[in-house]
Amino acid sequence: MSIEAVEILLVEDNPSDVELTMRALKKAHLANQVHVVHDGAEALDFIFAEGAYAGRRMDDGPKVIFLDLKLPKVDGLEVLRRIKADVRTRSLPVVMLTSSAEAPDIQESYKLGVNSYIVKPVEFDRFVEAVSHLGLYWLLLNKVPG
Amino acid sequence: MSEGPSFGKGGIRGLSVPTSGKILLGFGFALLILPAISGIAIKRIDDLVETVGSVSHTRRVLGSLQGLLVLLNEAETNQRGYLLTGEDSFLEPYFAAEKEIDPELTELRSLTSDNPDQHRRLAVLLPLIQVKREIMADLVAGWRLNPAMSENTSEKLHVGKELMDTIWSRVEEMERGEQVLLAERQALSIDDARRSRLTLVATVVLAVGIVLIGSVALYGDVKARQRAELAALTSGQRLQSVLDNSPAIIYLKDLEGRYILVNRRFEEVFGYDRSEVTGHSDYDLWPLENAAAFTADDQHLIQGGASLEFEESLQVKNSLHTYISVKFLLRAPDQTPYALCGISTDITERKRAERELEALSYSVSHDLRAPLRAIHGFSRVLLEEKAENLDAEGRRLLGVILINTRNMAALIDDLRVPFSSSPFPEMEGPQDEHRGGRDSAGRR
């Protein structure tokens, strides 16, 4: 998978969820520029071009981040906080894609500046529908500064 | 409870006032009656003393009259003996009797000076006695010079004898007068004694009666007062022990915001003794900011009238506790509020249990949803992408899996319902958390 021109960063530790999300994106013809990381620390390294991703140029995306809430090492809310706290990444759209429909999680996410909060539906058809809508919206319809 | 709850005081006063009034009236009456009766009794005794005195006076007059007769008789007897025998041994008793006549007369004069009748009789008697004594003295003196019976001597003897009879009858007349007086005075003194006794008995009976009635009334009053006080005390104590055994913080304030009563839990939580609290206002007990907030709440309650109910947090012994608090007005039978009451129940434990259950149901629903999503997702993928490898029965079986997965998803969603039916109503605004629970620590 090319590191160049990444459009979607998928942060997800559950392999089943990763596969299902990838299939959903494929159905929406959005799977080409997806990069997957499996914990919060790796996500931060990728975003800020640090650690294993030190050679990466931050200009090369992603255009949107699909972020799970419960993650190993650094949890989703902390990743979100770090992205929104940094001038370089503040305008990067972050979509929470999670199983949690808990009010405190949702409130905290919006307080930290999340751009969307999506509760993953159990039913595959609706999951596909949600993921394709998200991809279309954030990659095609949404305009970002610069 | 040094200043004590003020209820019930009116009741005690209402009960005791008429009794005290009666007692006062009774003692006032006794104070008027007793001196009057005592005055009468003293007068009766004075009368008795006077009549007894007059009786003894009469007896002395009688004694004196008798004494006079005895002396005159003695003088005459010895004078006659001397004239008959010429023996000098008769002379001595004669002179002795003669010498005592004058003092006896002086006494008689003074004794009868207050009685005009006797005084008049004495005035007649005195010259007769004087003449009689002169005759006796003449005869004795004449016989001593010339001891021989002459005509003159026998005549003098004769006159002397007649004079003596007259004196005798005069004295007897005086004696009779005194006897009449004595009878009168004795009757009077008996009468006086009887009346004095009657008055005394009446006085004593009345005094004892008044004291008895007063004591009974006083005893009844004291008993009633004790009963009323005990009732007030025990009802206060009963209330206090009920409140003290409540696990909730309970307090009563008057409408000026001064604490009337607090329970044991209040003392434990806030570290005040009830004696330090009762009679004081919030401003004496809490920091200015909190006191102002409580006072505002109280005023709101007093003006609005409806009970307030809210949750609040409170720092107790270094840990934050959650309380559900109610504040309401206590009203007199005519509905005017006279005090306000606050009850704060510690629901920290309940809150904690709720939170734990919430967390459990959160992780259950969250953790169950992920594998379920995989089951559903991959079954779906199988059905779509590998359909040609399945016969009709295989596709039906996958369909059963999908239906059951959907049912289980619905069950998991229902699991969350009792704790938070939907996240969205609670998202309406962050001010929500301020509306529900109060934030200032130390607040009740």
XYZ file of C-alpha atoms in Angstrom:
590
model
C 0.000 0.000 0.000
C 1.410 3.302 -1.047
C 2.241 5.805 1.640
C 1.938 8.522 -0.928
C -1.374 10.311 -1.282
C -3.238 8.643 1.577
C -6.826 9.801 1.624
C -8.241 7.835 4.556
C -6.468 6.848 7.786
C -8.364 4.018 9.479
C -7.455 3.588 13.157
C -8.964 0.266 14.263
C -7.620 -2.521 16.453
C -10.278 -5.139 15.702
C -9.220 -7.104 12.561
C -12.800 -8.080 11.789
C -13.852 -4.446 11.895
C -10.871 -3.521 9.715
C -11.865 -6.090 7.103
C -15.535 -5.119 7.159
C -14.681 -1.415 6.909
C -12.349 -2.115 4.000
C -15.064 -4.098 2.237
C -17.544 -1.286 2.819
C -15.067 1.267 1.421
C -14.409 -1.018 -1.536
C -18.114 -1.146 -2.267
C -18.090 2.653 -2.302
C -14.948 2.611 -4.519
C -12.946 4.425 -1.848
C -10.537 1.679 -0.796
C -7.554 2.702 -2.910
C -5.909 5.255 -0.663
C -6.696 3.794 2.765
C -3.987 3.315 5.376
C -4.744 1.184 8.429
C -3.060 1.472 11.831
C -3.965 -0.748 14.842
C -3.399 1.404 17.931
C -3.377 5.010 19.079
C 0.375 5.352 19.285
C 0.848 4.214 15.694
C -1.907 6.570 14.609
C -0.116 9.546 16.209
C 3.207 8.488 14.653
C 1.582 8.369 11.234
C -0.247 11.677 11.584
C 2.722 13.606 12.938
C 5.234 11.711 10.746
C 7.153 10.410 13.703
C 8.665 7.078 14.758
C 8.151 4.463 12.025
C 6.624 7.129 9.800
C 9.401 9.685 10.280
C 10.094 9.919 6.569
C 6.535 10.683 5.617
C 5.452 14.137 4.508
C 2.558 15.484 6.497
C 1.237 17.238 3.406
C 0.428 13.855 1.880
C -2.711 13.427 3.874
C -4.766 11.860 5.074
C -7.818 13.829 4.032
C -9.934 12.211 6.738
C -9.323 10.021 9.797
C -11.724 7.250 10.835
C -10.955 6.811 14.515
C -12.117 4.076 16.890
C -12.708 5.104 20.519
C -11.307 2.121 22.362
C -7.749 1.570 21.278
C -4.636 -0.040 22.771
C -1.732 2.134 24.021
C -3.291 5.557 23.409
C -7.076 5.673 23.347
C -9.195 7.343 20.678
C -10.119 10.443 22.683
C -6.457 11.163 23.445
C -5.551 10.794 19.757
C -8.364 13.196 18.923
C -7.202 15.674 21.565
C -3.647 15.637 20.191
C -4.822 16.190 16.620
C -7.071 19.082 17.547
C -4.481 20.627 19.840
C -1.847 20.870 17.106
C -1.965 23.793 14.689
C -0.752 21.611 11.809
C -3.512 19.045 12.156
C -6.336 21.049 13.679
C -8.276 21.358 10.404
C -7.946 17.651 9.651
C -11.443 16.100 9.666
C -11.746 13.345 12.273
C -14.710 10.969 12.271
C -15.332 8.810 15.321
C -16.310 5.378 14.124
C -17.141 3.380 17.204
C -19.452 0.898 18.908
C -20.094 3.311 21.778
C -23.336 5.229 21.846
C -22.535 6.586 25.335
C -23.468 10.189 25.989
C -20.226 11.060 27.822
C -18.136 9.670 24.930
C -20.107 11.661 22.396
C -20.001 14.839 24.497
C -16.298 14.539 25.145
C -15.597 13.912 21.443
C -17.482 17.010 20.356
C -15.874 19.037 23.114
C -12.497 18.023 21.703
C -13.576 19.086 18.214
C -14.599 15.874 16.447
C -16.141 16.468 13.020
C -18.543 13.516 13.049
C -19.520 10.790 15.440
C -20.811 7.581 13.928
C -22.037 4.584 15.928
C -21.152 1.502 13.877
C -24.382 -0.351 13.037
C -24.386 -4.096 13.713
C -26.137 -4.802 10.419
C -23.655 -5.004 7.581
C -25.861 -3.275 4.977
C -26.327 -0.232 7.157
C -22.637 -0.277 8.056
C -21.724 -0.227 4.365
C -24.215 2.579 3.824
C -22.776 4.643 6.682
C -19.144 4.153 5.584
C -19.856 5.022 1.955
C -21.787 8.133 2.962
C -18.868 9.184 5.156
C -16.301 8.630 2.412
C -18.351 10.482 -0.132
C -19.025 13.378 2.185
C -15.535 13.942 3.558
C -13.588 13.088 0.388
C -15.786 14.501 -2.321
C -18.232 17.039 -0.945
C -16.310 18.589 1.953
C -13.985 21.473 1.166
C -10.954 22.008 3.373
C -8.875 25.180 3.738
C -5.754 25.385 1.582
C -31.558 22.464 72.628
C -30.668 25.209 75.066
C -33.128 27.693 73.590
C -35.470 24.860 72.833
C -38.166 24.477 70.265
C -40.853 26.998 70.973
C -43.868 24.823 70.206
C -46.134 23.863 73.065
C -45.250 26.876 75.207
C -48.602 28.467 74.466
C -50.300 25.294 75.579
C -48.596 25.316 78.949
C -49.404 28.966 79.520
C -53.025 28.487 78.501
C -53.332 25.681 81.000
C -51.784 27.418 84.018
C -53.115 30.969 83.878
C -56.654 30.361 85.166
C -55.386 28.166 88.009
C -52.808 30.767 89.057
C -55.529 33.412 88.944
C -57.731 31.352 91.224
C -54.864 30.784 93.642
C -54.047 34.487 93.695
C -57.695 35.320 94.311
C -57.866 32.758 97.132
C -54.778 34.084 98.872
C -55.983 37.662 98.469
C -59.286 36.716 100.113
C -57.432 34.926 102.912
C -55.225 37.996 103.455
C -58.344 40.159 103.857
C -60.339 37.735 106.008
C -57.665 36.564 108.457
C -56.754 40.003 109.944
C -60.439 40.848 110.324
C -61.138 37.601 112.126
C -57.993 37.981 114.221
C -59.116 41.511 115.176
C -62.443 40.172 116.366
C -60.726 37.400 118.329
C -58.354 39.862 119.990
C -61.290 42.105 120.914
C -63.121 39.119 122.459
C -60.057 38.169 124.491
C -59.652 41.776 125.678
C -63.287 41.752 126.765
C -62.720 38.493 128.600
C -59.637 39.838 130.350
C -61.601 42.923 131.401
C -64.588 41.031 132.808
C -62.313 38.550 134.565
C -60.513 41.607 136.047
C -63.791 43.146 137.222
C -64.866 39.832 138.798
C -61.661 39.667 140.815
C -62.112 43.343 141.739
C -65.558 42.551 143.134
C -64.097 39.633 145.066
C -61.474 41.958 146.575
C -64.183 44.452 147.615
C -66.083 41.609 149.287
C -62.929 40.412 151.007
C -62.184 43.896 152.217
C -65.719 44.325 153.603
C -65.412 40.980 155.408
C -62.026 42.005 156.752
C -63.463 45.295 158.049
C -66.269 43.451 159.853
C -63.785 40.981 161.344
C -61.563 43.836 162.611
C -64.490 45.797 164.080
C -65.811 42.656 165.699
C -62.359 41.788 167.089
C -61.952 45.315 168.502
C -65.372 45.295 170.098
C -65.058 41.772 171.518
C -61.709 42.581 173.188
C -62.945 45.978 174.377
C -65.937 44.239 176.010
C -63.717 41.532 177.531
C -61.487 44.221 179.026
C -64.459 46.108 180.473
C -65.868 42.895 181.935
C -62.679 41.414 183.422
C -60.344 44.373 183.693
C -57.574 42.144 182.487
C -54.914 43.876 180.448
C -54.523 40.818 178.187
C -57.639 42.032 176.281
C -56.053 45.370 175.498
C -53.368 44.157 173.191
C -55.673 42.430 170.609
C -58.011 45.425 170.879
C -55.299 47.903 169.885
C -53.991 45.562 167.204
C -57.425 45.334 165.560
C -58.065 49.059 166.008
C -54.727 49.804 164.265
C -55.628 47.716 161.214
C -59.020 49.347 160.663
C -57.597 52.467 158.991
C -55.608 50.717 156.236
C -58.614 48.466 155.587
C -60.811 51.518 155.168
C -58.306 53.180 152.865
C -58.259 50.093 150.662
C -62.034 49.878 150.686
C -62.263 53.504 149.653
C -59.930 53.023 146.754
C -61.596 49.771 145.695
C -65.038 51.354 145.540
C -63.970 54.657 144.049
C -65.153 53.544 140.578
C -68.585 52.538 141.851
C -70.839 55.514 142.731
C -73.420 53.342 144.594
C -70.856 51.706 146.887
C -69.014 54.973 147.219
C -72.199 56.594 148.505
C -72.856 53.704 150.918
C -69.261 53.921 152.166
C -69.675 57.647 152.748
C -72.602 56.829 155.068
C -70.706 53.966 156.752
C -67.454 55.779 157.461
C -68.813 58.295 160.057
C -70.661 55.460 161.800
C -67.431 53.479 162.096
C -65.608 56.589 163.250
C -68.177 57.224 166.025
C -68.090 53.542 167.014
C -64.297 53.611 167.286
C -64.387 56.807 169.320
C -66.892 55.287 171.744
C -64.721 52.186 172.150
C -61.623 54.304 172.663
C -63.469 56.434 175.291
C -64.643 53.381 177.170
C -61.229 51.759 177.242
C -59.510 55.003 178.234
C -62.190 55.761 180.985
C -61.893 52.213 182.415
C -58.140 52.464 182.633
C -58.492 55.689 184.714
C -61.365 54.473 186.863
C -62.258 50.798 186.581
C -65.850 51.072 187.781
C -69.187 50.730 185.997
C -70.990 54.073 185.823
C -74.263 55.082 184.220
C -72.313 56.873 181.552
C -70.360 53.724 180.821
C -73.384 51.474 180.386
C -75.066 54.031 178.137
C -71.982 54.253 175.984
C -71.916 50.483 175.816
C -75.486 50.443 174.763
C -74.955 53.072 172.043
C -71.869 51.223 170.929
C -73.865 47.986 170.640
C -76.580 49.627 168.550
C -74.016 51.391 166.379
C -72.302 48.103 165.772
C -75.583 46.551 164.573
C -76.139 49.463 162.213
C -72.596 49.162 160.858
C -73.165 45.448 160.430
C -76.272 45.916 158.420
C -74.686 48.695 156.319
C -71.735 46.468 155.501
C -74.078 43.649 154.647
C -75.947 46.023 152.350
C -72.664 46.819 150.622
C -71.880 43.133 150.413
C -75.186 42.427 148.743
C -74.491 45.195 146.231
C -71.160 43.561 145.450
C -72.752 40.144 145.267
C -75.193 41.399 142.617
C -72.279 42.906 140.724
C -70.339 39.693 141.080
C -73.196 37.631 139.650
C -73.570 40.055 136.744
C -69.871 40.112 136.029
C -69.483 36.363 136.320
C -72.294 35.857 133.829
C -70.668 38.382 131.543
C -67.292 36.732 131.815
C -68.747 33.300 131.039
C -70.466 34.816 128.073
C -67.276 36.540 126.970
C -65.298 33.351 127.372
C -67.817 31.436 125.294
C -67.766 34.034 122.545
C -63.951 34.244 122.571
C -63.761 30.482 122.270
C -66.262 30.504 119.425
C -64.387 33.240 117.607
C -61.079 31.450 118.072
C -62.489 28.168 116.850
C -64.022 29.925 113.844
C -60.723 31.670 113.084
C -58.727 28.477 113.308
C -61.257 26.552 111.193
C -61.245 29.295 108.584
C -57.453 29.566 108.526
C -57.026 25.798 108.246
C -59.704 25.751 105.521
C -58.006 28.472 103.497
C -54.611 26.824 103.839
C -56.109 23.460 102.829
C -57.961 24.840 99.811
C -54.918 26.889 98.800
C -52.632 23.881 99.123
C -54.925 21.668 97.093
C -55.209 24.296 94.367
C -51.478 24.937 94.420
C -50.729 21.217 94.307
C -53.105 20.789 91.383
C -51.512 23.724 89.585
C -47.993 22.417 90.145
C -49.067 18.953 89.013
C -50.701 20.346 85.870
C -47.639 22.432 85.124
C -45.362 19.434 85.612
C -47.551 17.313 83.357
C -47.593 19.977 80.645
C -43.862 20.505 80.856
C -43.225 16.791 80.767
C -45.512 16.437 77.764
C -43.707 19.233 75.966
C -40.372 17.787 76.940
C -41.189 14.246 75.949
C -42.792 15.223 72.681
C -39.669 17.265 71.946
C -37.488 14.367 73.014
C -39.578 11.908 71.070
C -39.198 14.022 67.948
C -35.500 14.438 68.608
C -34.906 10.708 69.025
C -36.849 9.920 65.874
C -34.776 12.457 63.963
C -31.530 11.351 65.588
C -32.041 7.820 64.361
C -32.579 8.889 60.778
C -29.609 8.363 58.460
C -30.584 11.578 56.666
C -29.410 15.082 57.597
C -32.427 16.867 59.077
C -32.757 20.446 60.277
C -35.485 22.922 61.187
C -35.130 26.667 60.815
C -37.459 29.465 61.773
C -38.551 31.899 59.092
C -35.724 34.292 60.032
C -33.294 31.508 59.134
C -32.205 30.564 62.653
C -31.792 26.852 63.347
C -34.394 25.482 65.746
C -33.374 21.852 65.713
C -30.846 19.617 64.000
C -30.407 15.865 64.198
C -27.369 13.761 65.057
C -26.443 13.150 61.424
C -26.279 16.916 60.905
C -23.835 17.182 63.819
C -21.716 14.317 62.495
C -21.534 15.582 58.933
C -20.878 19.245 59.693
C -18.889 18.779 62.906
C -21.055 21.118 64.955
C -22.681 20.409 68.286
C -26.389 21.190 68.219
C -25.870 23.771 70.956
C -23.558 25.623 68.566
C -26.182 25.539 65.840
C -29.557 26.241 67.424
C -30.392 29.916 67.499
C -27.794 30.675 64.846
C -28.210 31.480 61.175
C -26.363 30.151 58.143
C -24.120 33.230 58.245
C -22.830 32.136 61.660
C -22.009 28.637 60.427
C -20.871 28.644 56.800
C -18.688 30.739 54.527
C -20.430 33.888 53.281
C -20.952 32.599 49.736
C -22.654 29.369 50.843
C -24.707 31.105 53.540
C -26.003 33.598 50.986
C -26.971 30.752 48.644
C -28.848 28.885 51.411
C -30.615 32.032 52.519
C -31.660 32.704 48.925
C -33.019 29.129 48.697
C -34.931 29.617 51.971
C -36.424 32.908 50.803
C -37.392 31.317 47.510
C -39.118 28.541 49.441
C -40.883 30.892 51.858
C -42.150 33.103 49.043
C -43.003 30.291 46.642
C -44.421 27.913 49.232
C -43.830 24.775 47.144
C -41.302 22.193 48.329
C -37.922 22.126 46.629
C -36.187 18.918 45.647
C -32.693 18.722 44.221
C -29.480 16.786 44.169
C -26.353 18.285 45.634
C -22.782 17.334 46.301
C -21.074 17.747 49.613
C -17.546 17.258 50.888
C -17.799 14.934 53.906
C -14.611 13.794 55.623
C -12.517 14.274 52.486
C -14.852 12.437 50.146
C -17.519 13.862 47.905
C -21.018 12.682 48.755
C -24.163 13.081 46.733
C -27.391 14.002 48.503
C -30.971 14.149 47.414
C -32.432 17.076 49.356
C -35.953 18.257 50.040
C -36.834 21.571 51.614
C -40.386 22.300 52.683
C -42.393 24.591 54.945
C -43.991 23.559 58.240
C -47.384 25.168 58.559
C -49.657 26.014 61.497
C -53.256 24.719 61.336
C -54.268 28.002 59.664
C -51.690 27.294 56.945
C -49.298 30.094 57.890
C -45.763 28.787 57.635
C -43.807 28.932 60.912
C -40.651 26.983 60.091
C -38.834 25.312 57.255
C -37.420 21.841 57.260
C -34.658 20.302 55.196
C -33.949 16.601 54.754
C -30.862 15.490 52.848
C -30.440 11.800 52.130
C -27.030 10.444 51.208
C -27.353 8.680 47.852
C -23.628 8.355 47.209
C -23.777 4.556 47.455
C -26.768 4.363 45.150
C -25.055 6.678 42.703
C -21.924 4.568 42.807
C -23.913 1.364 42.221
C -25.709 3.053 39.361
C -22.425 4.117 37.851
C -20.996 0.625 38.196
C -24.033 -0.889 36.575
C -23.825 1.756 33.883
C -20.182 0.891 33.242
C -21.012 -2.791 33.156
C -23.827 -2.353 30.711
C -21.643 -0.029 28.670
C -18.869 -2.551 28.258
C -21.302 -5.404 27.759
C -23.135 -3.643 24.971
C -19.968 -2.294 23.466
C -18.037 -5.522 23.618
C -20.921 -7.656 22.410
C -21.711 -5.411 19.500
C -18.286 -5.767 17.897
C -18.339 -9.589 17.458
C -21.968 -9.441 16.476
C -21.116 -6.949 13.779
C -18.460 -9.367 12.519
C -20.912 -12.306 12.530
C -23.489 -10.288 10.648
C -20.984 -8.679 8.321
C -19.185 -11.862 7.339
C -22.405 -13.856 6.967
C -23.561 -11.132 4.630
C -20.312 -11.207 2.684
C -20.573 -15.002 2.447
C -24.107 -14.704 1.138
C -23.158 -12.108 -1.434
C -19.778 -13.258 -2.608
C -19.942 -17.040 -2.214
C -23.595 -17.567 -3.081
C -22.758 -19.861 -5.990
C -21.036 -22.302 -3.615
C -24.142 -22.635 -1.478
C -27.266 -24.559 -2.178
C -30.697 -23.301 -1.180
C -30.450 -24.878 2.274
C -27.062 -23.220 2.880
C -28.448 -19.831 1.922
C -31.474 -20.377 4.195
C -29.191 -21.265 7.101
C -27.156 -18.081 6.568
C -30.428 -16.176 6.508
C -31.299 -17.694 9.941
C -27.913 -16.510 11.277
C -28.551 -12.996 9.958
C -32.038 -12.798 11.483
C -30.761 -13.983 14.858
C -27.854 -11.561 14.744
C -30.299 -8.742 14.137
C -32.436 -9.949 17.086
C -29.421 -10.041 19.342
C -28.463 -6.508 18.272
C -31.941 -5.407 19.274
C -31.543 -7.182 22.647
C -28.230 -5.419 23.271
C -29.779 -2.061 22.424
C -32.601 -2.800 24.911
C -30.030 -3.595 27.568
C -29.027 0.055 27.630
C -32.546 1.387 27.927
C -32.946 1.496 31.747
C -29.824 3.627 32.189
C -29.869 5.948 29.247
C -32.563 5.398 26.674
C -30.880 7.525 24.049
C -27.818 9.713 24.169
C -29.435 12.509 22.232
C -31.850 14.092 24.738
C -28.940 14.462 27.132
C -26.910 16.184 24.437
C -29.233 19.133 24.254
C -26.881 21.278 26.209
C -23.980 21.095 28.617
C -25.932 23.320 31.072
C -27.846 20.150 31.904
C -25.296 19.012 34.424
C -25.632 22.278 36.328
C -29.362 22.048 36.416
C -29.458 18.580 37.979
C -26.741 18.382 40.556
C -25.487 21.393 42.407
C -21.791 21.845 42.319
C -20.786 23.855 45.338
C -19.273 21.599 47.926
C -20.623 22.043 51.399
C -24.063 22.695 50.129
C -27.053 21.089 51.599
